[in-house]
XYZ file of C-alpha atoms in Angstrom:
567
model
C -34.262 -40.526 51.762
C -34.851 -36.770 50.502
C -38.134 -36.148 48.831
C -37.496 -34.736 45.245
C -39.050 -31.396 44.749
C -42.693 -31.685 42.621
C -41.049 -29.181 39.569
C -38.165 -31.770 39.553
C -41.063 -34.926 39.243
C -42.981 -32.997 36.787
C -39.538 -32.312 34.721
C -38.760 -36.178 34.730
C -42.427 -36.943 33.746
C -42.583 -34.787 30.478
C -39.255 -35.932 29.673
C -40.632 -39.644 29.744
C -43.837 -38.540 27.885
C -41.748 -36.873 25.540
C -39.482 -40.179 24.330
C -42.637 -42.351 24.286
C -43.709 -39.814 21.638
C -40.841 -39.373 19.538
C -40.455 -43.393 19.775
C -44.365 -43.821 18.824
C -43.892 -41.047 15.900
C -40.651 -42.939 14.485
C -42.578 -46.110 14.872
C -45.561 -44.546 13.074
C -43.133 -43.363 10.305
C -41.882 -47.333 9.713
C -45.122 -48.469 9.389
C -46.227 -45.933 7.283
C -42.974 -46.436 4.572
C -43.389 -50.251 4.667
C -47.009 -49.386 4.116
C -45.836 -47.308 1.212
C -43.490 -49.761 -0.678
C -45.861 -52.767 -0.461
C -48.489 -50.444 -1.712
C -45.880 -49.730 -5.255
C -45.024 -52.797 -4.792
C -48.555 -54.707 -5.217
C -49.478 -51.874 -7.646
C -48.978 -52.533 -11.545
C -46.118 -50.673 -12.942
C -46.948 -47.663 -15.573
C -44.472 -47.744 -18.319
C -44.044 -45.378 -21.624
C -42.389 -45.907 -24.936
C -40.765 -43.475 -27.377
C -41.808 -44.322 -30.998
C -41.101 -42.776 -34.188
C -44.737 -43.657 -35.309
C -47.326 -45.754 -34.158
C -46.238 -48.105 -37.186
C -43.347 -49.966 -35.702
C -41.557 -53.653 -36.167
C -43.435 -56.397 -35.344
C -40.807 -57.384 -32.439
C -41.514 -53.527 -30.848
C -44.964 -54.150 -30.907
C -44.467 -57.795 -28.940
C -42.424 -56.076 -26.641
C -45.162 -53.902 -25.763
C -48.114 -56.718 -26.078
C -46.130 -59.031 -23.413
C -45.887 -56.414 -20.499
C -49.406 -55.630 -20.824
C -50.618 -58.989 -21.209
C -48.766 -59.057 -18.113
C -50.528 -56.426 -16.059
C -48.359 -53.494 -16.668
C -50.000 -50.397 -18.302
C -49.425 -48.316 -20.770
C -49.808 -45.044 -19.774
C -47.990 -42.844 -22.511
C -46.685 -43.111 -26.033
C -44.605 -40.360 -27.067
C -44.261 -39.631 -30.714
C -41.744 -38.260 -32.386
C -41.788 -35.795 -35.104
C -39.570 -33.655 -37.279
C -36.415 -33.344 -34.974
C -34.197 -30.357 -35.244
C -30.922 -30.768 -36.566
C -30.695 -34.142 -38.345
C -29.211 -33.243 -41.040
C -29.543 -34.538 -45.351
C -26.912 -36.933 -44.534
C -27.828 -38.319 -41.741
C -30.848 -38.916 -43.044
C -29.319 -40.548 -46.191
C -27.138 -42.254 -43.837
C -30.228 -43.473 -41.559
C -32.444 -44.451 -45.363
C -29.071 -46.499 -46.672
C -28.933 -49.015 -43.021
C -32.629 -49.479 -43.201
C -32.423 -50.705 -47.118
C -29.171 -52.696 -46.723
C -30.619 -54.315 -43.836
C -33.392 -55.946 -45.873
C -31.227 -56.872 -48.603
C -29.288 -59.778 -46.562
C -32.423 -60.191 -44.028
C -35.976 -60.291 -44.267
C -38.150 -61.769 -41.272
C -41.028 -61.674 -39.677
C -40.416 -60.087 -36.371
C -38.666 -57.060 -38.894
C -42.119 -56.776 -40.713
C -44.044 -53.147 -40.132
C -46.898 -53.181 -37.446
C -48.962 -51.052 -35.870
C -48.917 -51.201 -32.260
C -52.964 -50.796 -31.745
C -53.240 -53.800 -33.607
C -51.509 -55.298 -31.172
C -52.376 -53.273 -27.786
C -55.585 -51.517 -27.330
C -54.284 -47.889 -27.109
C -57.511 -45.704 -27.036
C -57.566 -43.758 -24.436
C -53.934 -43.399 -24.167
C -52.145 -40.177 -24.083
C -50.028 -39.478 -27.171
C -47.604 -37.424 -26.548
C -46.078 -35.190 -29.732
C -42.434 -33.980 -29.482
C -39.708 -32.045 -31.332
C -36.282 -32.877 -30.226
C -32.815 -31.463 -31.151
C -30.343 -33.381 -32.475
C -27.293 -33.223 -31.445
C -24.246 -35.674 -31.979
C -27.716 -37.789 -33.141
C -28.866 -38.275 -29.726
C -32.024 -36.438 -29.003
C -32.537 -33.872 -26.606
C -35.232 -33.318 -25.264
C -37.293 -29.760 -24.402
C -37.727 -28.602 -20.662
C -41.652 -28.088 -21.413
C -41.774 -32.037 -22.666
C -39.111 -33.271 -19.848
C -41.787 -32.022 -17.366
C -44.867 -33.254 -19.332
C -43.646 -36.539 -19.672
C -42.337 -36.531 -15.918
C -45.656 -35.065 -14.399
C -47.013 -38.593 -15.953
C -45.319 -40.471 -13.004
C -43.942 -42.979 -15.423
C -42.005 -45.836 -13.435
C -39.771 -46.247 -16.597
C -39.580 -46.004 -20.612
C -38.647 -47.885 -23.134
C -36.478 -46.289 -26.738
C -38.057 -47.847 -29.888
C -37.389 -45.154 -31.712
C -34.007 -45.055 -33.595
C -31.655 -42.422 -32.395
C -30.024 -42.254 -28.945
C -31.563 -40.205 -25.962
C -29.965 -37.698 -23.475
C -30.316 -34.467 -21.400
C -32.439 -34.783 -18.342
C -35.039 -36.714 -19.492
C -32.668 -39.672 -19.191
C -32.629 -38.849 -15.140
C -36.348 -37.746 -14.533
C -37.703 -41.000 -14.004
C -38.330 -43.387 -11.652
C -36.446 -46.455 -13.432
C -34.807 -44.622 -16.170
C -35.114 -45.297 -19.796
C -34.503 -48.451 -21.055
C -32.998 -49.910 -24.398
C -31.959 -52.770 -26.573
C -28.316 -53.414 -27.491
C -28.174 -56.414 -30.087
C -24.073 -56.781 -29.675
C -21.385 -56.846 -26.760
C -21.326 -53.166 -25.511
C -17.847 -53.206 -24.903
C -16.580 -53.807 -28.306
C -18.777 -51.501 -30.068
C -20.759 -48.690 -28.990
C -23.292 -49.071 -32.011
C -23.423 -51.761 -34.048
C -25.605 -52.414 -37.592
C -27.087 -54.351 -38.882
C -28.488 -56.304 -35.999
C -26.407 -59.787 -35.546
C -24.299 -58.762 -38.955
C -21.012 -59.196 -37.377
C -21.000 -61.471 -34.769
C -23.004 -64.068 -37.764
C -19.710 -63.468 -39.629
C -17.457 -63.817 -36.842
C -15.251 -65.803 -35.402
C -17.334 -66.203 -32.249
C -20.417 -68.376 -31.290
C -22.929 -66.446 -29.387
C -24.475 -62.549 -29.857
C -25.237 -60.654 -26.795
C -27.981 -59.050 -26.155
C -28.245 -56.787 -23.845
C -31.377 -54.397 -21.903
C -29.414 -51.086 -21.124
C -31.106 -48.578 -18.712
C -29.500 -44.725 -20.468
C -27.162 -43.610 -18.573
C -26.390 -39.817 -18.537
C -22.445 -40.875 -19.240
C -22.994 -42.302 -22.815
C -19.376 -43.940 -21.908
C -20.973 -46.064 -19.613
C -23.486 -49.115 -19.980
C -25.767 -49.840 -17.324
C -26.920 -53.625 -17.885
C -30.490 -54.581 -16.658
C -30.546 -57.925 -18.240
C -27.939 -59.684 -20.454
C -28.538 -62.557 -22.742
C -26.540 -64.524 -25.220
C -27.993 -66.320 -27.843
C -25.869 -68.922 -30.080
C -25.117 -67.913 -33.313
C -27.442 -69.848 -36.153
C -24.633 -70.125 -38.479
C -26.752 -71.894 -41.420
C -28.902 -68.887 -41.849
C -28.323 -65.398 -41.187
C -31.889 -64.609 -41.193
C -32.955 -67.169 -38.489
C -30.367 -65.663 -36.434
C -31.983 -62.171 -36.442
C -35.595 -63.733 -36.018
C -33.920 -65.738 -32.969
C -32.568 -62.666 -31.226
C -35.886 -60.914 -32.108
C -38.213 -63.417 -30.553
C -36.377 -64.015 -27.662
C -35.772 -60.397 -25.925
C -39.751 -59.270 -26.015
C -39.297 -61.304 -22.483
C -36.504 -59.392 -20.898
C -38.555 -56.156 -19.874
C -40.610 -58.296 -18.414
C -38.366 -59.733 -16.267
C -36.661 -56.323 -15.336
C -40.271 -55.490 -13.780
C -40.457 -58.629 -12.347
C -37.762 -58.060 -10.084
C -39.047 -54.173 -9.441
C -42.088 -55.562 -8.232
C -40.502 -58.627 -6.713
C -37.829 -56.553 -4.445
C -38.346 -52.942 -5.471
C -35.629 -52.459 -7.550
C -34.019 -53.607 -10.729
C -30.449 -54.445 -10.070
C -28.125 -52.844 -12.694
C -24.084 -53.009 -13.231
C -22.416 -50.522 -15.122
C -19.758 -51.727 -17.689
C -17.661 -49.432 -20.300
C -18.891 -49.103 -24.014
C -16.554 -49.825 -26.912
C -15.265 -46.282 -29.217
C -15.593 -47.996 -32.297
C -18.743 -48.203 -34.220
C -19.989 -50.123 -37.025
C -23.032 -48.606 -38.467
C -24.200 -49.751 -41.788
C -23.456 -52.506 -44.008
C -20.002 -51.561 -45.850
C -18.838 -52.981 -49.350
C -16.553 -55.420 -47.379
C -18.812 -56.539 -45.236
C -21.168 -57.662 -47.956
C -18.615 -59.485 -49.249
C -17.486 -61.535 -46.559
C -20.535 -62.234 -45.332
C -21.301 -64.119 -49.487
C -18.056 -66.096 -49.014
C -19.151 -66.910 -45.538
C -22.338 -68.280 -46.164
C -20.805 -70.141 -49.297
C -18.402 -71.860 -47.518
C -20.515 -72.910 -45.071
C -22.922 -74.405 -47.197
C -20.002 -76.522 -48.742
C -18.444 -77.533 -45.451
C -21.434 -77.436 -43.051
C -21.191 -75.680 -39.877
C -18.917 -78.173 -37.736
C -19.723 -81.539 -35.976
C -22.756 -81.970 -34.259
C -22.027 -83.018 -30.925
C -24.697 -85.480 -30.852
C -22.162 -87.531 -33.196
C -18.971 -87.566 -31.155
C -17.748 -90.840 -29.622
C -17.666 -90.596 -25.556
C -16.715 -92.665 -22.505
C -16.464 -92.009 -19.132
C -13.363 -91.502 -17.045
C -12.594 -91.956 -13.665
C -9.620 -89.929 -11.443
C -9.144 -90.261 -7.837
C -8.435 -86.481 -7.072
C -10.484 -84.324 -5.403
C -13.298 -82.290 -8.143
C -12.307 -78.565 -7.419
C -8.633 -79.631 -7.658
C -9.420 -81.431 -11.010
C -10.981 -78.572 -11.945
C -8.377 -76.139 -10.817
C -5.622 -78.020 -12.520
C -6.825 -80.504 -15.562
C -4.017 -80.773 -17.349
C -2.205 -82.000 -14.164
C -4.152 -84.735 -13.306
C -5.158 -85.865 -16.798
C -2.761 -88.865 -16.588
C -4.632 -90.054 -13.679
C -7.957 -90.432 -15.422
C -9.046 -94.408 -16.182
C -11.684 -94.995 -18.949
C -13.836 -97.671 -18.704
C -14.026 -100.574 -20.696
C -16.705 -100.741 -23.050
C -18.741 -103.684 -22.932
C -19.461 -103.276 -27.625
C -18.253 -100.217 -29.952
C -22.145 -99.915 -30.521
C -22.262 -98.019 -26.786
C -21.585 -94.864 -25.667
C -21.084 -94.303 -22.101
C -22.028 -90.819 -20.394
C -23.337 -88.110 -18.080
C -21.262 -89.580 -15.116
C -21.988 -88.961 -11.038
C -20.197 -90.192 -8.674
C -21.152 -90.303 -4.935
C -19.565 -91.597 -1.601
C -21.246 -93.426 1.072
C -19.952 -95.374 4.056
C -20.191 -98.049 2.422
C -18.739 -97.846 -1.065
C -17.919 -94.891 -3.857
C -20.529 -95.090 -7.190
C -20.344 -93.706 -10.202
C -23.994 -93.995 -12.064
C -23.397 -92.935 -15.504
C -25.799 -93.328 -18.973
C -25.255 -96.333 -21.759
C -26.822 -95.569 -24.964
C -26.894 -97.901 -27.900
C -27.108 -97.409 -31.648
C -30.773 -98.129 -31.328
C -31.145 -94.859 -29.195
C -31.744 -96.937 -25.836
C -30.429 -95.914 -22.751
C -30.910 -96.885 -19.336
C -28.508 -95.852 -15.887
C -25.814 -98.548 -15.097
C -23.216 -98.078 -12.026
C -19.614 -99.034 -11.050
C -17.789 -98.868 -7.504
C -14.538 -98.986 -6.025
C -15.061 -101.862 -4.404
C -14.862 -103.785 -7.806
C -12.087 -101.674 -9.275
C -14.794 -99.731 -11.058
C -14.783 -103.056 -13.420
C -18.157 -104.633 -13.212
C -21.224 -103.031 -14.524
C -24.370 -103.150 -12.606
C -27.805 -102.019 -14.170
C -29.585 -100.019 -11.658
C -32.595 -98.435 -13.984
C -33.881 -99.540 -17.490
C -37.904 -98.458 -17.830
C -37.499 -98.640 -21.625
C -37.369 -94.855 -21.645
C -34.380 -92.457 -22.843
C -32.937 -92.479 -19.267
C -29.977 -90.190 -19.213
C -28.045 -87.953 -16.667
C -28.721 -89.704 -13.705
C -27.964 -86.630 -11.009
C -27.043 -88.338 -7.356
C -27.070 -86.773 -4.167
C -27.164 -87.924 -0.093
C -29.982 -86.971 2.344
C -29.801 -88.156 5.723
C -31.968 -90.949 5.143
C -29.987 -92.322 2.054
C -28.980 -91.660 -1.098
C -31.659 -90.612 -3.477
C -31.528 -90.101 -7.484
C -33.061 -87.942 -10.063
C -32.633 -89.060 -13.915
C -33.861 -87.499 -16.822
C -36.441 -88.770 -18.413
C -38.087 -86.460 -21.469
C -40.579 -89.531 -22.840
C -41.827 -89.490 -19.185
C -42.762 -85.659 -18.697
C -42.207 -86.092 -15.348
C -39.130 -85.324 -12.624
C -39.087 -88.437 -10.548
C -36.852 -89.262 -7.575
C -35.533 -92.638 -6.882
C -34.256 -93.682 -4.229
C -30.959 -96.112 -4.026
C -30.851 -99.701 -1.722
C -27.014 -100.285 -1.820
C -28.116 -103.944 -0.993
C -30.001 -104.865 -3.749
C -28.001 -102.395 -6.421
C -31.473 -101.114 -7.694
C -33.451 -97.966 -7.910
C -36.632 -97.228 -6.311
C -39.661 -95.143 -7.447
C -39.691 -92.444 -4.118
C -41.979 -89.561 -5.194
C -42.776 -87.526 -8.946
C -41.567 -84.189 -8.170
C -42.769 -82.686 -11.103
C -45.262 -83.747 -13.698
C -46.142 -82.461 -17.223
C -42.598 -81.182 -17.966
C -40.000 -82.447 -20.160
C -36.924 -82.029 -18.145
C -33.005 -81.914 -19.625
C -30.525 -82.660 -16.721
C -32.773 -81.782 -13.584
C -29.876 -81.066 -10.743
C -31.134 -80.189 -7.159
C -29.523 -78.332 -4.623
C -30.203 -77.498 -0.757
C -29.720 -73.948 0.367
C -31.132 -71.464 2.462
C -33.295 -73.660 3.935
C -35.078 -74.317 0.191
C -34.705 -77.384 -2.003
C -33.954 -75.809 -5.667
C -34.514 -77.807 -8.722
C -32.861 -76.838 -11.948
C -33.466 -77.928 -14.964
C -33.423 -77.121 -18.975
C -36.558 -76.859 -20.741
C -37.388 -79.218 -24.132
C -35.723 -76.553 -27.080
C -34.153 -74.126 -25.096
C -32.509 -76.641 -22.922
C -28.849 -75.763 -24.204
C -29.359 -71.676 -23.652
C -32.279 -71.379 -20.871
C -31.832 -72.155 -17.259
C -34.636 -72.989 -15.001
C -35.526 -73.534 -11.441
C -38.353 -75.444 -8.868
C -38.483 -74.305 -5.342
C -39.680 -76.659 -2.696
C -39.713 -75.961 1.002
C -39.372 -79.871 1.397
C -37.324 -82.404 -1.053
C -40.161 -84.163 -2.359
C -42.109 -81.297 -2.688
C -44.621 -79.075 -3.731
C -42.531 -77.602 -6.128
C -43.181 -74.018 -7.841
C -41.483 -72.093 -10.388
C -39.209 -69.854 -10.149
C -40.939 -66.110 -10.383
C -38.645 -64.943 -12.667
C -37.960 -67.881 -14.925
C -35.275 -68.445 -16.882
C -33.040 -67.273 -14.353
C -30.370 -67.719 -16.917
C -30.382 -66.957 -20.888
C -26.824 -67.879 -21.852
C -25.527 -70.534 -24.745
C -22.194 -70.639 -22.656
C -23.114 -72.052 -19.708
C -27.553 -72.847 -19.046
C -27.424 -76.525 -19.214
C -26.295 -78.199 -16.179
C -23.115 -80.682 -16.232
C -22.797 -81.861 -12.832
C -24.048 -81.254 -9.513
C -23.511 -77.836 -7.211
C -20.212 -78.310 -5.778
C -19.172 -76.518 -2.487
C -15.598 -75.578 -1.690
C -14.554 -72.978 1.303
C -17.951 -71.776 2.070
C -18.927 -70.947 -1.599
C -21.067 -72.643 -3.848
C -20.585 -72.947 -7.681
C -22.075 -74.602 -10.440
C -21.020 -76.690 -13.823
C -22.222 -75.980 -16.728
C -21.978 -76.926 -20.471
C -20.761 -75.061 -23.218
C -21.682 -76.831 -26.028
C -20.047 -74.286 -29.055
C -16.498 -75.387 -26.784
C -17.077 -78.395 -25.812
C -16.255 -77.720 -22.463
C -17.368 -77.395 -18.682
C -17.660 -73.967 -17.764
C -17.530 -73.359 -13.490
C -19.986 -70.482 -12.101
C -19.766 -69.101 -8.934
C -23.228 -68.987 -7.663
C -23.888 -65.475 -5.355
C -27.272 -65.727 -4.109
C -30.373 -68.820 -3.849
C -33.257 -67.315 -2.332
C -37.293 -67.207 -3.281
C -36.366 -64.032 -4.729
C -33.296 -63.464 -6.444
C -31.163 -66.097 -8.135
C -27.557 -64.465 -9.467
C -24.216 -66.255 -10.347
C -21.693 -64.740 -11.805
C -21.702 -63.300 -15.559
C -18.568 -65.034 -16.429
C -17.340 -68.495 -15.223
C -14.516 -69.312 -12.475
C -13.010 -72.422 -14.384
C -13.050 -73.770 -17.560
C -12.387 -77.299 -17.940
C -11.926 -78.110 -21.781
C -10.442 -80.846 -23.730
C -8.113 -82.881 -21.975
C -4.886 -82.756 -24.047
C -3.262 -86.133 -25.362
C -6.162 -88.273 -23.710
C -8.114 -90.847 -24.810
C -10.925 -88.970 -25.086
C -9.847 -85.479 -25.347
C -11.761 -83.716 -27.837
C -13.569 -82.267 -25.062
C -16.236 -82.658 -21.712
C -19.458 -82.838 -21.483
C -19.835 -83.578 -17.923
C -17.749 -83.419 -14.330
C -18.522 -84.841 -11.057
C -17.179 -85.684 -7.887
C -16.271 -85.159 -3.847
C -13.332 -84.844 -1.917
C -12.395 -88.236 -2.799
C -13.187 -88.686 -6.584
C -13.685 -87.334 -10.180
C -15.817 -88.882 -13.202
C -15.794 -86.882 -16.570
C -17.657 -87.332 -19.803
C -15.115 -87.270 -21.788
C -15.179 -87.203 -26.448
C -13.611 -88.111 -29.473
């Protein structure tokens, strides 16, 4: 074999040398970018607010207090003064909202703070600006655009009360960020804060945290919320919405810090505007709030007759189709009009099908009783009665059995049970949970996780919650970002997860409708939970049934559905 020439060694040599360096220096550059993004991270996040004074609402200055009670910081206020261009009438126009709005609604969060009563500020840089006005959005100069950028400012929140634009809006890190107290696609402004959806037709107000966008066409939604509408006062409406979104900046920068960015979606904004309270608003909103003080705000749903019904279709076809299958639902025979059956689950096993389902009494008893095929669904057998409230019994299959988790507020505890199909009884397994009062805990396996939902004791009906466990009985932890859903459409749970062609979706209760709303869920993980905004299905009342007025509940498997249905 010929002997290669030495220049021809040496060439092969430095070429080897060569890649081990350029692979070394790309490795070097991973390590030192992952080094980088768990250092921002780990780090607290500096944020800034625009003001028009130091002296601000009360629910501006919680916003504030709650991120830096928090750990975030901070690190600029700017201030602003005099701005060119606004002219005598907008000002009038700006003077005449303010007033109207405190003649229909005075509360607490609307009361006039200041902030360093709140938020120890000393030492914080205040920074003075002059914008123009134009189109009343506020622009910004280039001197105070790079001020405020050379601040490295991961994002800002508007308090102040006109609109910003020009390239402070793209400047920094996370953007600006701002409330919007009504659906951004019907209106692009809309005053006085809950005004028009309270005397509306509708039963929830969105609120929404908008990061500007440079296209003032365009929304794009950190975080949205609905809230339901508290018809009885219009006032306690406004302090509701109020209260409730000094939490969802917090939660945006939970997520930055969580997975280093705040998801955002953009959505089109509405043309028409209403700004101001107008003669005919006034107006309607007096004979609204007389008539309902004469008729009351509707039936509460606590007072509706219900019963439980049982088809044998398949759940995502009964969901698909109601109407179709209606005929084929059976209600069950009550054992004394003084009962109300409800909150059915129904589960298969080799052995049998159940349906566990809540009977309450006019004494406010309940406890879990159970039917199964095998009998014709006829015969009632008492599984669970520890003198407590039981309700919602939520059933599911592990390989070892099947296991059971009721609600049970008096408790303050999530217990699993598990089920001996022999004896027809429940046994104590393991508390999951302790020192919580529970609505409808639901659990679901995915991802290699256990996740535990549940509705907290007052916000059960609008808040969603959620327990992770690596294991089924546990240790459970919250959520990082709990809620990880604010909506009155569709928070409370009405049914276990259901699975159908490799997607996963979940039933919920609308309790305005009276319905079952179906979300499909997009991602479980320890660090992001999303579903989507609106739901799949809707399954409402069930026309010319027995108990039609609407659902409260659906379960089921290939084999079987059980609703809760009302009258």
């Amino acid at each position: 074999m010929a002997e290669k020439p030495k220049g021809e060694i040496f060439k092969n040599k430095r070429r080897i040398w060569s890649q081990k360096g350029l692979h070394s220096i790309i490795l070097f550059m991973f390590v030192l970018a992952k080094h980088d993004k768990m250092e921002y991270l780990n780090r607290n996040l500096r944020f800034g607010i625009i003001t028009d004074d130091i002296k601000m609402q009360q629910w501006q200055a919680n916003v504030v207090k709650t991120l830096v009670a928090n750990g975030l910081s901070l690190s600029l206020i700017i201030k602003m003064q005099g701005n060119e261009g606004k002219s005598i009438g907008k000002k009038a126009s700006f003077w005449y909202r303010k007033v109207s709005n405190r003649l229909i609604s005075s509360t607490e969060s609307q009361k006039t703070m200041k902030l360093n009563d709140y938020v120890d500020i000393s030492g914080i840089p205040i920074k003075n600006c002059i914008a123009k006005v134009i189109d009343n959005t506020l622009y910004f100069s280039e001197n105070d655009v790079q001020f405020i950028e050379n601040q490295d400012i991961d994002f800002i929140i508007r308090l102040c009360d006109q609109p910003i634009g020009g390239e402070l809006v793209n400047c920094i890190r996370h953007g600006i960020w701002e409330f919007c107290f009504h659906d951004e696609s019907a209106y692009h402004d809309a005053q006085p804060i809950g005004f028009w959806e309270f005397i509306g037709k509708g039963y929830c107000n969105v609120v929404s945290l908008q990061r500007i966008s440079s296209n003032r066409s365009k929304a794009l939604i950190l975080r949205k919320n609905r809230y339901p509408i508290l018809k009885k006062s219009y006032s306690d409406h406004v302090e509701q919405i109020l209260t409730e979104c000094s939490q969802m900046p917090l939660q945006v920068c939970r997520d930055i810090m969580a997975n280093g960015k705040a998801d955002d979606y953009e959505t089109s904004v509405g043309k028409d505007a209403k700004q101001g309270l107008t003669l005919g608003g006034l107006l309607k909103y007096l004979h609204i709030r007389l008539w309902r003080k004469i008729l009351g705000t509707g039936k509460d749903i606590n007072n509706f007759d219900r019963d439980i019904g049982i088809a044998e279709v398949p759940v995502f076809d009964f969901c698909n189709n109601p109407d179709k299958y209606r005929k084929k639902v059976k209600w069950l025979r009550r054992k004394s009009t003084g009962e109300r059956y409800s909150t059915p689950l129904a589960i298969t096993t080799a052995n049998d099908t159940y349906v566990f389902f809540t009977v309450a009494d006019d004494k406010q008893k309940s406890r879990i009783n159970m039917v199964k095929k095998s009998e014709d669904y006829k015969k009632q057998h008492t599984v669970l009665d520890n003198g407590h409230a039981l309700s919602y019994p939520f059933v599911f299959r592990k390989d070892e059995g099947v296991f059971c988790i009721p609600q049970d507020i008096e408790s303050q505890q999530i217990t699993l049970y598990r089920f001996d199909e022999g004896s027809m009884t429940m046994q104590k397994d393991t508390i999951l949970y302790d020192g919580i009062k529970a609505y409808r805990p639901t659990v679901v396996s995915s991802n290699g996780l256990w996740n535990l939902f549940f509705g907290k004791e007052g916000s059960s009906d609008t808040k969603l919650n959620l327990l992770i466990s690596d294991d089924l009985r546990g240790t459970y932890t919250p959520f990082f970002n709990n809620p990880v859903k604010t909506d009155c459409r569709g928070a409370l749970m009405a049914g276990g997860f259901i699975a159908v062609n490799g997607k996963l979706y979940r039933p919920a209760f609308n309790e305005s409708q009276r319905c079952v709303a179906i979300y499909e869920v997009k991602e479980i993980s320890r660090g992001s939970y999303k579903e989507a905004e609106n739901e799949t299905l809707t399954i409402g009342s069930l026309k010319r049934s027995k108990f039609g007025r609407g659902v409260q509940c659906i379960s089921g498997n290939d084999l079987i559905t059980v609703v809760d249905g009302m009258r």
